[in-house]
GROMACS .gro file of C-alpha atoms in nm:
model
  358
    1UNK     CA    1  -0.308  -0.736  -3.546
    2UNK     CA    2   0.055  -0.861  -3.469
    3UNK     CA    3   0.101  -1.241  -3.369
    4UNK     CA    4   0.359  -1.235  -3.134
    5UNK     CA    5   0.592  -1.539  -3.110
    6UNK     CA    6   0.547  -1.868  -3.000
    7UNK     CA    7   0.780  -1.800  -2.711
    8UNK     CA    8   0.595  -1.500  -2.536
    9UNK     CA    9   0.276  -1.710  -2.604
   10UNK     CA   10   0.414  -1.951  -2.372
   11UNK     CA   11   0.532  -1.702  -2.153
   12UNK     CA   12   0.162  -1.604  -2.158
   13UNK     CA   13   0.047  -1.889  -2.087
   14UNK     CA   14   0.273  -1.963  -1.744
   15UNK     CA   15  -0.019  -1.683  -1.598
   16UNK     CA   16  -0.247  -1.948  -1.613
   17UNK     CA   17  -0.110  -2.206  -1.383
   18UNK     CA   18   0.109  -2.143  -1.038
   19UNK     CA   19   0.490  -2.045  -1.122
   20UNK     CA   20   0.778  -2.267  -0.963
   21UNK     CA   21   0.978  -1.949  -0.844
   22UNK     CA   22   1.008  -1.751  -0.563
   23UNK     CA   23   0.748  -1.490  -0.416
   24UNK     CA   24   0.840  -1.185  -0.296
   25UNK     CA   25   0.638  -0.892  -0.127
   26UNK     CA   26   0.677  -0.504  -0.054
   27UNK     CA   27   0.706  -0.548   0.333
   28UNK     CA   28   0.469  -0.188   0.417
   29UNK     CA   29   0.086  -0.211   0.361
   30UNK     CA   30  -0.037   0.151   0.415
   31UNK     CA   31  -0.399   0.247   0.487
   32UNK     CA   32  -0.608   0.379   0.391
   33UNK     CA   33  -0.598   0.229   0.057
   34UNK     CA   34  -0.365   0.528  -0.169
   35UNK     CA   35  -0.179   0.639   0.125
   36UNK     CA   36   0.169   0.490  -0.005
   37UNK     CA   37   0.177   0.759  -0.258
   38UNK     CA   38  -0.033   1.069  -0.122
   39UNK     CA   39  -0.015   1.186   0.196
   40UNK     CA   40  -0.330   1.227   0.441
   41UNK     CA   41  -0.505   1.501   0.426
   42UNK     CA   42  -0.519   1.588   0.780
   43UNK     CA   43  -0.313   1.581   1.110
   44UNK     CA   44  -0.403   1.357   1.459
   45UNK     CA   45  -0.217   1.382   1.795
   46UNK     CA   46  -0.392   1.106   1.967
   47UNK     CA   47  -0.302   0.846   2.075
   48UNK     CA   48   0.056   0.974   2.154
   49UNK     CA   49   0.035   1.315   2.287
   50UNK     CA   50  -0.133   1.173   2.635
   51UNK     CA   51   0.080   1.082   2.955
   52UNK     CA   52  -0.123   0.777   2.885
   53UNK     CA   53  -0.397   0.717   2.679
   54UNK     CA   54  -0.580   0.417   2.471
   55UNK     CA   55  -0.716   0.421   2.120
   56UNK     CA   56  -0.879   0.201   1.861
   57UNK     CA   57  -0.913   0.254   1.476
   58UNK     CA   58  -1.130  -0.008   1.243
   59UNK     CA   59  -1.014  -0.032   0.902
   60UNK     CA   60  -1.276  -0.144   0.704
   61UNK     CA   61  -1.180  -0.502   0.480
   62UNK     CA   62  -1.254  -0.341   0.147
   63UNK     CA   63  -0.959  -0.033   0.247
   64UNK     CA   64  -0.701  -0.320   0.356
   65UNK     CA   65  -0.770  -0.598   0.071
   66UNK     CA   66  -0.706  -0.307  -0.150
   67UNK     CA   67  -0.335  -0.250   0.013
   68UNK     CA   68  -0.050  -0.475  -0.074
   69UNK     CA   69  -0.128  -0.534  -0.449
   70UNK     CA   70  -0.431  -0.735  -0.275
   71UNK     CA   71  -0.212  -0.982  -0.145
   72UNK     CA   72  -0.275  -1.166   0.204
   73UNK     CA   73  -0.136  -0.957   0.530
   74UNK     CA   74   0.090  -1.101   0.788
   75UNK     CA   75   0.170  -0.809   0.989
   76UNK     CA   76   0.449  -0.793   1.184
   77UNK     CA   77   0.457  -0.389   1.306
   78UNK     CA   78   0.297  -0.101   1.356
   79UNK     CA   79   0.438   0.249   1.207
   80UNK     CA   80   0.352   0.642   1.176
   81UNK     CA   81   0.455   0.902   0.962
   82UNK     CA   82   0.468   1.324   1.068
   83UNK     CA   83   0.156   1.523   0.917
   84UNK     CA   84   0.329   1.844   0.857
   85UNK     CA   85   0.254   2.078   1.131
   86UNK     CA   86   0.536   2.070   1.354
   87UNK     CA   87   0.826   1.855   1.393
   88UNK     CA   88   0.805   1.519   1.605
   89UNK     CA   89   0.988   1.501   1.949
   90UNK     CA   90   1.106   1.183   2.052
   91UNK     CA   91   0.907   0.980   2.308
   92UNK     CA   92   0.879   0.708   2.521
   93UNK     CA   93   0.568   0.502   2.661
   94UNK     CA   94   0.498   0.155   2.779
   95UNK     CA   95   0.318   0.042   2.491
   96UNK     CA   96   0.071  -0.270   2.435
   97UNK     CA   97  -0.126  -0.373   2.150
   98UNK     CA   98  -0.403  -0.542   1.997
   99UNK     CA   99  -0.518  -0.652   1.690
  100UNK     CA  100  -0.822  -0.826   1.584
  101UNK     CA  101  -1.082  -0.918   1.308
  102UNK     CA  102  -1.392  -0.748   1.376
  103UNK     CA  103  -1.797  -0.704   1.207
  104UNK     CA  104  -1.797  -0.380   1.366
  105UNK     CA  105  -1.734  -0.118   1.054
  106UNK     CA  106  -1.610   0.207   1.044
  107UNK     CA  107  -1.948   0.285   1.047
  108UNK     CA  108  -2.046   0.108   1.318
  109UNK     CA  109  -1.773   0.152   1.549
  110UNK     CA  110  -1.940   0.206   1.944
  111UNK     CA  111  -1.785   0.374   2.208
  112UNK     CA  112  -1.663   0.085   2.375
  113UNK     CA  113  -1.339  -0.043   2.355
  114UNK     CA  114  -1.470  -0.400   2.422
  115UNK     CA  115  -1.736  -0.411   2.235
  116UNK     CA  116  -1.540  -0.330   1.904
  117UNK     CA  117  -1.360  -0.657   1.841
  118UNK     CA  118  -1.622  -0.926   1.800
  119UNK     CA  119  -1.367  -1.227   1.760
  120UNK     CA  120  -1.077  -1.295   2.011
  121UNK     CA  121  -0.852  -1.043   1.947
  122UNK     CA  122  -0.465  -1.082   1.940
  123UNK     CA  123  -0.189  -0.911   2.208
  124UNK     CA  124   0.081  -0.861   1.935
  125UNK     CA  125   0.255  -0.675   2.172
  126UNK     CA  126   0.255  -0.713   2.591
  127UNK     CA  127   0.335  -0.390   2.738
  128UNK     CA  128   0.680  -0.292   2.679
  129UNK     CA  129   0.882   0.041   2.710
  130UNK     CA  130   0.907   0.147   2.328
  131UNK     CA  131   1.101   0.489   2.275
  132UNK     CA  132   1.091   0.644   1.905
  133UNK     CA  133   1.309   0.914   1.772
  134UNK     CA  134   1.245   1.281   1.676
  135UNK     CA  135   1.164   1.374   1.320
  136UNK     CA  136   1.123   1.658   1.104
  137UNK     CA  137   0.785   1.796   1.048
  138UNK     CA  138   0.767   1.676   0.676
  139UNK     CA  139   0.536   1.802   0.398
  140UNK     CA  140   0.121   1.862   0.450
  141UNK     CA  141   0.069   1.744   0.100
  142UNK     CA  142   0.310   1.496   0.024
  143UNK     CA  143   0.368   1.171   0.138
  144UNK     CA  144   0.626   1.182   0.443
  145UNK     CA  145   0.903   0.887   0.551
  146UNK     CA  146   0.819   0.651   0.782
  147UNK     CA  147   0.933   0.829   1.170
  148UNK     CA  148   0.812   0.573   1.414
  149UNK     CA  149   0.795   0.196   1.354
  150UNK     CA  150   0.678  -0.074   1.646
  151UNK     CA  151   0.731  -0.448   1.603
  152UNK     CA  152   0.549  -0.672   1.702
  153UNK     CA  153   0.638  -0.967   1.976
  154UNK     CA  154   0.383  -1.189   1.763
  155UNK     CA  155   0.227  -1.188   1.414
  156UNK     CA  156  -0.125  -1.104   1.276
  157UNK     CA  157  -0.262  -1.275   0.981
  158UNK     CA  158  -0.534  -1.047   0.859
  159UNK     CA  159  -0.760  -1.230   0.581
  160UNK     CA  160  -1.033  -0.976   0.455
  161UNK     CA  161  -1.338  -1.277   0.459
  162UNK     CA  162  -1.284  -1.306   0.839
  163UNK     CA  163  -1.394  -0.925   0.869
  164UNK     CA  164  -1.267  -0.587   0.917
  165UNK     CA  165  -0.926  -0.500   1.066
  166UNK     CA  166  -0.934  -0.330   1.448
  167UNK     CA  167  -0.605  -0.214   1.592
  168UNK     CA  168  -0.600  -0.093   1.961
  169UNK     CA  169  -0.312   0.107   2.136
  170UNK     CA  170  -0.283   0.161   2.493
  171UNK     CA  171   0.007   0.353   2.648
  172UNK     CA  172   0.111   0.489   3.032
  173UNK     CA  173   0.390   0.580   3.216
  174UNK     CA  174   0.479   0.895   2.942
  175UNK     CA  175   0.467   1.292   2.928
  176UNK     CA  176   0.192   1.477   2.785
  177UNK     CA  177   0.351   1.599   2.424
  178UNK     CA  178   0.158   1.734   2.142
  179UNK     CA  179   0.248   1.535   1.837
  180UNK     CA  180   0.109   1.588   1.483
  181UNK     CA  181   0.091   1.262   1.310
  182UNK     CA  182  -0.049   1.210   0.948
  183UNK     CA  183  -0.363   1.117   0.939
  184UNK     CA  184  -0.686   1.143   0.709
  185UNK     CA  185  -1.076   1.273   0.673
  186UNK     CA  186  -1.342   1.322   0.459
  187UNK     CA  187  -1.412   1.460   0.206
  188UNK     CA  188  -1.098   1.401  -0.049
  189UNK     CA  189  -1.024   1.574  -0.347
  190UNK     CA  190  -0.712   1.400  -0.491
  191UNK     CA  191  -0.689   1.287  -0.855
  192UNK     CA  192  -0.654   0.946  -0.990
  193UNK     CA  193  -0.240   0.956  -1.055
  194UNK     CA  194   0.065   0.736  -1.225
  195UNK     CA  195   0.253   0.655  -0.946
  196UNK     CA  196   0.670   0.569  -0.948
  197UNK     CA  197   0.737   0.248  -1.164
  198UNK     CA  198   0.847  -0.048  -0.936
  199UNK     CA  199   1.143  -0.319  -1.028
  200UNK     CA  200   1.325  -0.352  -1.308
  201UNK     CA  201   1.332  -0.441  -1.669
  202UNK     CA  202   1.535  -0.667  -1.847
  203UNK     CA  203   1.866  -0.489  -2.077
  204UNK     CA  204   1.736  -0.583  -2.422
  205UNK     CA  205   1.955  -0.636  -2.723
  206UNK     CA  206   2.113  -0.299  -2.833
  207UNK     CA  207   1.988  -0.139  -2.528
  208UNK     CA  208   2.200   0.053  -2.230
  209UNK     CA  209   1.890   0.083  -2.053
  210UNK     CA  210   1.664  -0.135  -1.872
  211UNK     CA  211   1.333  -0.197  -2.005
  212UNK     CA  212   1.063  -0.002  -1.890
  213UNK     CA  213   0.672   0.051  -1.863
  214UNK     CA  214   0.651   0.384  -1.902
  215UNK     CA  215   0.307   0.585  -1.824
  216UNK     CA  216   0.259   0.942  -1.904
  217UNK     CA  217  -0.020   1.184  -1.943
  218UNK     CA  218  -0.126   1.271  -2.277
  219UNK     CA  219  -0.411   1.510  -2.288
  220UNK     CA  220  -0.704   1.357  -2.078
  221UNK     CA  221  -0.588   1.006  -2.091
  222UNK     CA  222  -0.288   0.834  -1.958
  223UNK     CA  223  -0.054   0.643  -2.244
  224UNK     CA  224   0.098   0.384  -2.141
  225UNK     CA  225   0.420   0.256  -2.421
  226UNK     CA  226   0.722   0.022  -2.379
  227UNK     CA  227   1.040   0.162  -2.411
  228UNK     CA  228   1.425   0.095  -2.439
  229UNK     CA  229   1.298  -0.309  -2.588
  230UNK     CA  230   1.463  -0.426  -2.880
  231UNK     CA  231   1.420  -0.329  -3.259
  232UNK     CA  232   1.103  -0.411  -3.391
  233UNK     CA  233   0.985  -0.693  -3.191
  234UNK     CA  234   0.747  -0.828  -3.066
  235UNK     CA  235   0.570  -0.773  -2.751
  236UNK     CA  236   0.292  -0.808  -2.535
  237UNK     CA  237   0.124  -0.546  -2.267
  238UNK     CA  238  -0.021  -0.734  -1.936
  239UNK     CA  239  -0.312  -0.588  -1.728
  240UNK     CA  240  -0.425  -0.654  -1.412
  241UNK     CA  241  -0.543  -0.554  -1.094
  242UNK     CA  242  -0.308  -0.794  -0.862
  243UNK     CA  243   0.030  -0.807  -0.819
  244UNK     CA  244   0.209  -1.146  -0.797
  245UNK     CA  245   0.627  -1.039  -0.759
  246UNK     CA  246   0.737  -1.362  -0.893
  247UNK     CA  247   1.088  -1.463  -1.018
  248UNK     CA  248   1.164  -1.756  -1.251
  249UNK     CA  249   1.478  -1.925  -1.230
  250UNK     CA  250   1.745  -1.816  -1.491
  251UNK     CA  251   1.480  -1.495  -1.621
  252UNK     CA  252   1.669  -1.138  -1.620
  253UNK     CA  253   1.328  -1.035  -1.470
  254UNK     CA  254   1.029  -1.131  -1.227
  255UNK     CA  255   0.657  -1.127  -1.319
  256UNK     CA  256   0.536  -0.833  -1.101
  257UNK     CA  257   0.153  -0.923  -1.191
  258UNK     CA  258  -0.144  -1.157  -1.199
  259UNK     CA  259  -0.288  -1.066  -1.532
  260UNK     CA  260  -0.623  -1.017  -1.660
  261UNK     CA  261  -0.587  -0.832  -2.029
  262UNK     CA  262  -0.331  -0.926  -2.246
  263UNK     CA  263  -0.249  -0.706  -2.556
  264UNK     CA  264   0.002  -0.791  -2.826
  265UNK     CA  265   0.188  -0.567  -3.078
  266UNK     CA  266   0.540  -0.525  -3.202
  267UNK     CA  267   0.836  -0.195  -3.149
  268UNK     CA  268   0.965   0.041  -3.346
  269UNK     CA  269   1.322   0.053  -3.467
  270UNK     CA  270   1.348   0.250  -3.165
  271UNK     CA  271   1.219  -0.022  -2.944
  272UNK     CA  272   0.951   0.143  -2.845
  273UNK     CA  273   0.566   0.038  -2.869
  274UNK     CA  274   0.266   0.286  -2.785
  275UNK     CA  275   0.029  -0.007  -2.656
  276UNK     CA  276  -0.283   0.199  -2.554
  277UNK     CA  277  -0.457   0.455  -2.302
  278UNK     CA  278  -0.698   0.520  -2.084
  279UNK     CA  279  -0.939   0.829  -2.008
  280UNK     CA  280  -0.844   0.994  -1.677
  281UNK     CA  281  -1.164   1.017  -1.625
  282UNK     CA  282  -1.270   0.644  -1.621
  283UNK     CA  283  -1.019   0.610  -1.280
  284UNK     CA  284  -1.245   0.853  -1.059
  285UNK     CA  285  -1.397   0.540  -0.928
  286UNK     CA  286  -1.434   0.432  -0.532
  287UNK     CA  287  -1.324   0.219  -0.333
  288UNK     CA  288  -0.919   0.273  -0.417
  289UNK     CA  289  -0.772   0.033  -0.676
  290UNK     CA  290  -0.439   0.017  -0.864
  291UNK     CA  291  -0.435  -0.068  -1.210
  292UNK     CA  292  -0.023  -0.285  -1.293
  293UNK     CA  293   0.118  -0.268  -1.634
  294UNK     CA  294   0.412  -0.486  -1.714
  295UNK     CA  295   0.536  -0.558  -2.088
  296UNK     CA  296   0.664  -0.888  -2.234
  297UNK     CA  297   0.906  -0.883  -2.559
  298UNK     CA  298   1.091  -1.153  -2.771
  299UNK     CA  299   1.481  -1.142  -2.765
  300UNK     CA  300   1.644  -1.390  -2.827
  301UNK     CA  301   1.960  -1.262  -2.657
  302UNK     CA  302   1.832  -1.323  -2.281
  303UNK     CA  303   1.759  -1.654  -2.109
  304UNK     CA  304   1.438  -1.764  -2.268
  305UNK     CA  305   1.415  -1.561  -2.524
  306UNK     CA  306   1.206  -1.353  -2.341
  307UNK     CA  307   1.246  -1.009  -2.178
  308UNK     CA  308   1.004  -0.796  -1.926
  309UNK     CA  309   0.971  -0.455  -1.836
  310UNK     CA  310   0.923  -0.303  -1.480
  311UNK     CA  311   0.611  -0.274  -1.339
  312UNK     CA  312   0.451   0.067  -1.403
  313UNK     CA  313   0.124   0.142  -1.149
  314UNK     CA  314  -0.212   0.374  -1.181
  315UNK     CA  315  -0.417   0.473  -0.918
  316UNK     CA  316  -0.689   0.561  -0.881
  317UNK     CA  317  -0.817   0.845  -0.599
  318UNK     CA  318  -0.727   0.705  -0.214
  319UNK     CA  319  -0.973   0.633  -0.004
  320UNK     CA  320  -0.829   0.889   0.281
  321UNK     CA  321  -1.111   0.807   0.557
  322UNK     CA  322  -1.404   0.676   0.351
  323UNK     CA  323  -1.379   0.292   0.498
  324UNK     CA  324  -1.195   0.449   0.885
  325UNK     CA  325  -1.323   0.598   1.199
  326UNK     CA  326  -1.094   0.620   1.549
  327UNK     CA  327  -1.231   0.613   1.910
  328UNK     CA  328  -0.983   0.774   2.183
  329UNK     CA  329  -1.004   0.779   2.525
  330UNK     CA  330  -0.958   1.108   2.692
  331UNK     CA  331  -0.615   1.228   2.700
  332UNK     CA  332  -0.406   1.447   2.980
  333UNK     CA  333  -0.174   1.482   3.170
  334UNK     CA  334  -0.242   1.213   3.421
  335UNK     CA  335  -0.235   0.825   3.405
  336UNK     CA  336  -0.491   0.557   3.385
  337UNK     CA  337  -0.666   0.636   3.048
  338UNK     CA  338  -0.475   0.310   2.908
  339UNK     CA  339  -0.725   0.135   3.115
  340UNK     CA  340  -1.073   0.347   2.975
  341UNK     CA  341  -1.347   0.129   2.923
  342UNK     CA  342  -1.569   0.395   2.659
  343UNK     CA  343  -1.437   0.653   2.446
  344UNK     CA  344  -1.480   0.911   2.176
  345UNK     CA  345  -1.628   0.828   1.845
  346UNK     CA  346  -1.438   1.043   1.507
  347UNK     CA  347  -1.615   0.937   1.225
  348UNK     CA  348  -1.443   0.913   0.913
  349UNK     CA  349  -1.142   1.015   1.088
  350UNK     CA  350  -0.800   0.854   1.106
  351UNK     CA  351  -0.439   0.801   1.157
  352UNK     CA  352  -0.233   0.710   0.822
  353UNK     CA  353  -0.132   0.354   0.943
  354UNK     CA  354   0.162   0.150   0.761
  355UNK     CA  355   0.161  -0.194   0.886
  356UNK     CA  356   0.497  -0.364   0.834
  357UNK     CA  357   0.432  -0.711   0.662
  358UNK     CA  358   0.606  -1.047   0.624
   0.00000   0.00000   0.00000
């Protein structure tokens, strides 16, 4: 097996111990767990078609610790996306909200609205006239742009050990107005996938490009290979299940992961490196987990001596509605629903919810 140089082993070994530089974050956690990449695979009207209306929806922990790269959640918003059917009017409602830590599950969720947050919940947002803009209807199989987004007056630190995540909306003063939002349901029948590559690589030495992590399908496996690094060098592959978007003062790259597999080898003379695969099969797994590849190289013409690639990202299946159930209040025409004390139970049943994170 290649040795690779003493320079990427101590950029190896910088995993072990906390890095000096700056963190950064992707600032939308979507749930359930897989959503960022597939849409749902179903539509919901509720909460917002009512006149006024209130709603609840428990994310189970093990669907949000699984969002984010498993990274903590301070959420700062609320948003939506269309699901497809018909395209989204604009509204307006006077909106509050709630969030809260809960040990009611998604499959233990009760018809009462107080019953369902067993800790002191939060009032991230006081009733408040919120109006959101019309959309197109969007794709019923693809992943749609955000339409609606809601901040919050306060933050919500959701940490997975203190229990599952509850969110409550409750809304008056509006029209009744069908409105198809995304949302998903059991069963699911997507695929484990290679999502889009995030960040970039370093330019290595005789390159034009950046350097990337490249993933592609190759039979019943996905490959993954390094590409666009410089001549036969040599490199290492890191694994892991965690990202950790750090940046190093004076590197032409950040580290994009915690690792737990490290792999070395060396390029081509076309600066490429085939480092490995994995069956397709092996990622039909539950609950929903992203597997982060990012390559390390020597060159001695960047700051350090060291170059990285982007970070390139398999999924497996999402979780769609496994680990979420809502509970709605009945909805018309008229007003005072925002103030229902019971509700409907719709078990493994929910809206596609981004929450927009510090």
């Amino acid at each position: 097996m290649y040795t690779p140089s003493s320079t990427l082993v101590v950029a190896f070994s910088l995993f072990a111990f906390p890095l000096s530089g700056t963190a950064l974050a992707q600032n939308h956690a979507f749930t359930p767990a897989g959503t960022r990449y597939w849409g749902g695979n179903y539509n919901n009207t509720w909460p917002f078609s009512g006149a006024s209306a209130r709603y609840q929806q428990i994310h189970d922990a093990v669907d949000v610790a699984a969002t984010n790269g498993r990274r903590p959640l301070v959420i700062r918003g609320i948003s939506f996306r269309p699901g497809g059917i018909s395209p989204i009017v604009a509204r307006q409602w006077d909106v509050q909200l709630t969030l809260g830590h809960t040990s009611v599950s998604s499959a233990t969720i009760t018809n009462s609205f107080t019953a369902n947050f067993t800790t002191t919940p939060t009032l991230v947002l006081p009733y408040k006239s919120v109006s959101v803009p019309a959309a197109p209807a969007g794709s019923t199989t693809a992943a749609n742009p955000i339409a609606w987004t809601i901040p919050f007056a306060a933050v919500f630190p959701y940490v997975p050990a203190l229990g599952n995540l509850c969110w409550e909306w409750q809304s008056k003063n509006a029209t009744s107005t069908t409105t198809f939002m995304d949302a998903s349901k059991l069963p699911t029948a997507e695929a484990p996938q290679i999502a889009p590559a995030y960040g970039t690589g370093c330019t290595a030495s005789g390159r034009s490009q950046p350097a990337a992590a490249t993933l592609a399908p190759v039979a019943s496996n996905f490959e993954a290979s390094l590409t666009n690094g410089p001549a036969n060098a040599g490199a290492i592959l890191w694994v892991g299940l965690r990202r950790d978007e750090t940046t190093v003062p004076g590197w032409c790259a950040p580290f994009y992961l915690l690792p737990s597999i490290a792999v070395s080898g060396s390029t081509d003379s076309t600066g490429t490196w085939k480092a490995g695969s994995v069956p397709v099969v092996s990622l039909h797994v539950t609950p929903y987990a992203e597997v982060y590849l990012q390559f390390g190289f020597a060159d001695s013409t960047l700051p350090g001596g060291v170059g990285l690639s982007n970070l390139g990202i398999i999924t497996t299946r999402p979780n769609q509605a496994s680990y979420v159930t809502r509970m709605a209040s009945s909805i018309t025409s008229g007003q005072g629903y925002e103030n229902a004390t019971t509700g409907t139970v719709y078990a493994n049943s929910g809206l596609v919810t981004i929450f927009e994170i510090l």
